[in-house]
Amino acid sequence: MIWKKTIYDSLISCSTLCNQFATECSNAEDIENWYRSIFLNLDCADMCRNLATLYVRGSENARLLAKACIEVCEKCAQEVSQYNFERANQVYAICQQTICCCVNIIDMGYQTDLEAKNPVTTPASLFYGIDLRQTLYN
């Protein structure tokens, strides 16, 4: 799997933003009303951080975690969508972006499987004109 920095950055951004939101919610005076948001945001942060690690490592299990991450991000986005303030809107947006990244991770795995079954060969015509006898020395 060839990884893309934008996917990694989105996963880490989601993790960071969800952690910040959970921390802000835990400082609220009526914390009892925020438990679900806190726990969902912490779950989302952990999933995204773990997926980012597996993704960069090139783990074959990244696709499995990406599927679970989609579900957790959807729950987190749905939960914060009921609030009407800037940080909640930011969390909603980054969760939606992360869902798209997870779909890309899943699709990358399928592309890799297809490439393994149908390898791309380099045509010999590309090598015409290359003469190994002419070696450049510095």
PDB file of C-alpha atoms in Angstrom:
ATOM      1  CA  MET A   1       0.000   0.000   0.000  1.00  0.00           C
ATOM      2  CA  ILE A   2       1.404   3.375  -1.001  1.00  0.00           C
ATOM      3  CA  TRP A   3       0.385   5.878   1.622  1.00  0.00           C
ATOM      4  CA  LYS A   4      -0.608   9.474   1.064  1.00  0.00           C
ATOM      5  CA  LYS A   5       0.344  12.198   3.501  1.00  0.00           C
ATOM      6  CA  THR A   6      -3.041  13.911   3.166  1.00  0.00           C
ATOM      7  CA  ILE A   7      -4.807  10.823   4.496  1.00  0.00           C
ATOM      8  CA  TYR A   8      -2.393  10.580   7.417  1.00  0.00           C
ATOM      9  CA  ASP A   9      -2.793  14.305   8.167  1.00  0.00           C
ATOM     10  CA  SER A  10      -6.597  14.009   8.151  1.00  0.00           C
ATOM     11  CA  LEU A  11      -6.515  11.083  10.566  1.00  0.00           C
ATOM     12  CA  ILE A  12      -4.174  12.889  12.960  1.00  0.00           C
ATOM     13  CA  SER A  13      -6.192  16.122  12.691  1.00  0.00           C
ATOM     14  CA  CYS A  14      -9.388  14.258  13.508  1.00  0.00           C
ATOM     15  CA  SER A  15      -7.738  12.604  16.483  1.00  0.00           C
ATOM     16  CA  THR A  16      -6.434  15.917  17.804  1.00  0.00           C
ATOM     17  CA  LEU A  17      -9.660  17.844  17.283  1.00  0.00           C
ATOM     18  CA  CYS A  18     -11.830  15.131  18.864  1.00  0.00           C
ATOM     19  CA  ASN A  19      -9.507  14.997  21.876  1.00  0.00           C
ATOM     20  CA  GLN A  20      -9.756  18.779  22.259  1.00  0.00           C
ATOM     21  CA  PHE A  21     -13.530  18.684  21.991  1.00  0.00           C
ATOM     22  CA  ALA A  22     -13.763  15.931  24.603  1.00  0.00           C
ATOM     23  CA  THR A  23     -11.537  17.945  26.928  1.00  0.00           C
ATOM     24  CA  GLU A  24     -13.656  21.064  26.464  1.00  0.00           C
ATOM     25  CA  CYS A  25     -16.846  19.076  27.124  1.00  0.00           C
ATOM     26  CA  SER A  26     -15.379  17.552  30.278  1.00  0.00           C
ATOM     27  CA  ASN A  27     -14.839  21.060  31.671  1.00  0.00           C
ATOM     28  CA  ALA A  28     -18.534  21.911  31.372  1.00  0.00           C
ATOM     29  CA  GLU A  29     -20.506  22.514  34.545  1.00  0.00           C
ATOM     30  CA  ASP A  30     -23.306  20.185  33.427  1.00  0.00           C
ATOM     31  CA  ILE A  31     -20.912  17.358  32.528  1.00  0.00           C
ATOM     32  CA  GLU A  32     -23.650  14.734  32.924  1.00  0.00           C
ATOM     33  CA  ASN A  33     -25.243  16.027  29.722  1.00  0.00           C
ATOM     34  CA  TRP A  34     -21.961  15.681  27.840  1.00  0.00           C
ATOM     35  CA  TYR A  35     -20.984  12.081  28.654  1.00  0.00           C
ATOM     36  CA  ARG A  36     -22.026  10.633  25.304  1.00  0.00           C
ATOM     37  CA  SER A  37     -20.175  13.362  23.389  1.00  0.00           C
ATOM     38  CA  ILE A  38     -17.082  12.947  25.511  1.00  0.00           C
ATOM     39  CA  PHE A  39     -16.925   9.188  25.085  1.00  0.00           C
ATOM     40  CA  LEU A  40     -17.711   9.225  21.361  1.00  0.00           C
ATOM     41  CA  ASN A  41     -15.078  11.888  20.735  1.00  0.00           C
ATOM     42  CA  LEU A  42     -12.490   9.960  22.739  1.00  0.00           C
ATOM     43  CA  ASP A  43     -13.359   6.780  20.832  1.00  0.00           C
ATOM     44  CA  CYS A  44     -13.064   8.631  17.541  1.00  0.00           C
ATOM     45  CA  ALA A  45      -9.715  10.128  18.551  1.00  0.00           C
ATOM     46  CA  ASP A  46      -8.326   6.729  19.539  1.00  0.00           C
ATOM     47  CA  MET A  47      -9.566   5.029  16.375  1.00  0.00           C
ATOM     48  CA  CYS A  48      -8.135   7.711  14.098  1.00  0.00           C
ATOM     49  CA  ARG A  49      -4.784   7.724  15.894  1.00  0.00           C
ATOM     50  CA  ASN A  50      -4.509   3.937  15.751  1.00  0.00           C
ATOM     51  CA  LEU A  51      -5.533   3.844  12.099  1.00  0.00           C
ATOM     52  CA  ALA A  52      -2.924   6.495  11.273  1.00  0.00           C
ATOM     53  CA  THR A  53      -0.264   4.298  12.868  1.00  0.00           C
ATOM     54  CA  LEU A  54      -1.346   1.181  10.981  1.00  0.00           C
ATOM     55  CA  TYR A  55      -1.688   3.147   7.760  1.00  0.00           C
ATOM     56  CA  VAL A  56       1.823   4.601   7.869  1.00  0.00           C
ATOM     57  CA  ARG A  57       3.234   1.225   8.819  1.00  0.00           C
ATOM     58  CA  GLY A  58       1.561  -0.282   5.771  1.00  0.00           C
ATOM     59  CA  SER A  59      -0.213  -2.866   7.880  1.00  0.00           C
ATOM     60  CA  GLU A  60      -2.520  -5.280   6.140  1.00  0.00           C
ATOM     61  CA  ASN A  61      -4.948  -4.655   9.003  1.00  0.00           C
ATOM     62  CA  ALA A  62      -5.376  -0.962   8.167  1.00  0.00           C
ATOM     63  CA  ARG A  63      -8.368  -1.759   5.953  1.00  0.00           C
ATOM     64  CA  LEU A  64     -10.101  -3.631   8.770  1.00  0.00           C
ATOM     65  CA  LEU A  65      -9.631  -0.751  11.173  1.00  0.00           C
ATOM     66  CA  ALA A  66     -10.698   1.749   8.489  1.00  0.00           C
ATOM     67  CA  LYS A  67     -14.089   0.026   8.286  1.00  0.00           C
ATOM     68  CA  ALA A  68     -14.569   0.346  12.042  1.00  0.00           C
ATOM     69  CA  CYS A  69     -13.249   3.906  11.990  1.00  0.00           C
ATOM     70  CA  ILE A  70     -15.960   4.892   9.505  1.00  0.00           C
ATOM     71  CA  GLU A  71     -18.662   3.744  11.908  1.00  0.00           C
ATOM     72  CA  VAL A  72     -17.128   5.526  14.884  1.00  0.00           C
ATOM     73  CA  CYS A  73     -16.601   8.767  12.917  1.00  0.00           C
ATOM     74  CA  GLU A  74     -20.213   8.631  11.718  1.00  0.00           C
ATOM     75  CA  LYS A  75     -21.477   8.313  15.300  1.00  0.00           C
ATOM     76  CA  CYS A  76     -19.190  11.100  16.465  1.00  0.00           C
ATOM     77  CA  ALA A  77     -20.264  13.412  13.619  1.00  0.00           C
ATOM     78  CA  GLN A  78     -23.924  12.682  14.278  1.00  0.00           C
ATOM     79  CA  GLU A  79     -23.503  13.436  17.979  1.00  0.00           C
ATOM     80  CA  VAL A  80     -21.749  16.784  17.482  1.00  0.00           C
ATOM     81  CA  SER A  81     -24.131  17.870  14.734  1.00  0.00           C
ATOM     82  CA  GLN A  82     -26.755  18.615  17.380  1.00  0.00           C
ATOM     83  CA  TYR A  83     -24.604  21.419  18.830  1.00  0.00           C
ATOM     84  CA  ASN A  84     -24.466  24.820  17.230  1.00  0.00           C
ATOM     85  CA  PHE A  85     -21.052  26.246  18.015  1.00  0.00           C
ATOM     86  CA  GLU A  86     -17.762  26.554  16.156  1.00  0.00           C
ATOM     87  CA  ARG A  87     -15.798  23.660  17.682  1.00  0.00           C
ATOM     88  CA  ALA A  88     -18.669  21.206  17.138  1.00  0.00           C
ATOM     89  CA  ASN A  89     -18.876  22.288  13.500  1.00  0.00           C
ATOM     90  CA  GLN A  90     -15.144  21.738  13.128  1.00  0.00           C
ATOM     91  CA  VAL A  91     -15.393  18.246  14.618  1.00  0.00           C
ATOM     92  CA  TYR A  92     -18.294  17.431  12.302  1.00  0.00           C
ATOM     93  CA  ALA A  93     -16.329  18.583   9.245  1.00  0.00           C
ATOM     94  CA  ILE A  94     -13.144  16.713  10.131  1.00  0.00           C
ATOM     95  CA  CYS A  95     -15.100  13.525  10.869  1.00  0.00           C
ATOM     96  CA  GLN A  96     -16.724  13.746   7.429  1.00  0.00           C
ATOM     97  CA  GLN A  97     -13.307  14.266   5.850  1.00  0.00           C
ATOM     98  CA  THR A  98     -11.888  11.318   7.792  1.00  0.00           C
ATOM     99  CA  ILE A  99     -14.712   9.076   6.601  1.00  0.00           C
ATOM    100  CA  CYS A 100     -13.675   9.873   3.021  1.00  0.00           C
ATOM    101  CA  CYS A 101     -10.059   9.069   3.893  1.00  0.00           C
ATOM    102  CA  CYS A 102     -11.086   5.736   5.396  1.00  0.00           C
ATOM    103  CA  VAL A 103     -12.963   4.884   2.210  1.00  0.00           C
ATOM    104  CA  ASN A 104      -9.782   5.697   0.272  1.00  0.00           C
ATOM    105  CA  ILE A 105      -7.772   3.373   2.522  1.00  0.00           C
ATOM    106  CA  ILE A 106     -10.237   0.565   1.888  1.00  0.00           C
ATOM    107  CA  ASP A 107     -10.142   1.223  -1.862  1.00  0.00           C
ATOM    108  CA  MET A 108      -6.329   1.259  -1.868  1.00  0.00           C
ATOM    109  CA  GLY A 109      -6.339  -2.246  -0.506  1.00  0.00           C
ATOM    110  CA  TYR A 110      -8.592  -3.453  -3.291  1.00  0.00           C
ATOM    111  CA  GLN A 111      -6.383  -1.768  -5.879  1.00  0.00           C
ATOM    112  CA  THR A 112      -3.376  -3.577  -4.405  1.00  0.00           C
ATOM    113  CA  ASP A 113      -5.202  -6.903  -4.665  1.00  0.00           C
ATOM    114  CA  LEU A 114      -6.049  -6.207  -8.300  1.00  0.00           C
ATOM    115  CA  GLU A 115      -2.466  -5.201  -9.079  1.00  0.00           C
ATOM    116  CA  ALA A 116      -1.211  -8.448  -7.559  1.00  0.00           C
ATOM    117  CA  LYS A 117      -3.543 -10.453  -9.817  1.00  0.00           C
ATOM    118  CA  ASN A 118      -2.816  -8.369 -12.916  1.00  0.00           C
ATOM    119  CA  PRO A 119       0.745  -7.027 -12.653  1.00  0.00           C
ATOM    120  CA  VAL A 120       1.684  -4.179 -14.944  1.00  0.00           C
ATOM    121  CA  THR A 121       4.615  -5.024 -17.200  1.00  0.00           C
ATOM    122  CA  THR A 122       6.952  -2.501 -18.681  1.00  0.00           C
ATOM    123  CA  PRO A 123       7.082  -2.734 -22.471  1.00  0.00           C
ATOM    124  CA  ALA A 124      10.481  -3.621 -23.884  1.00  0.00           C
ATOM    125  CA  SER A 125      10.250  -0.709 -26.309  1.00  0.00           C
ATOM    126  CA  LEU A 126      11.063   1.650 -23.435  1.00  0.00           C
ATOM    127  CA  PHE A 127      14.514   0.128 -23.191  1.00  0.00           C
ATOM    128  CA  TYR A 128      15.498   0.550 -26.855  1.00  0.00           C
ATOM    129  CA  GLY A 129      18.342   2.964 -27.093  1.00  0.00           C
ATOM    130  CA  ILE A 130      19.747   2.125 -23.678  1.00  0.00           C
ATOM    131  CA  ASP A 131      23.145   0.659 -24.191  1.00  0.00           C
ATOM    132  CA  LEU A 132      24.693  -0.836 -21.076  1.00  0.00           C
ATOM    133  CA  ARG A 133      28.120  -0.730 -22.706  1.00  0.00           C
ATOM    134  CA  GLN A 134      28.150   3.041 -22.475  1.00  0.00           C
ATOM    135  CA  THR A 135      28.700   3.635 -18.797  1.00  0.00           C
ATOM    136  CA  LEU A 136      29.350   7.121 -17.514  1.00  0.00           C
ATOM    137  CA  TYR A 137      32.228   7.538 -15.132  1.00  0.00           C
ATOM    138  CA  ASN A 138      32.780  10.630 -13.046  1.00  0.00           C
TER     139      ASN A 138
END
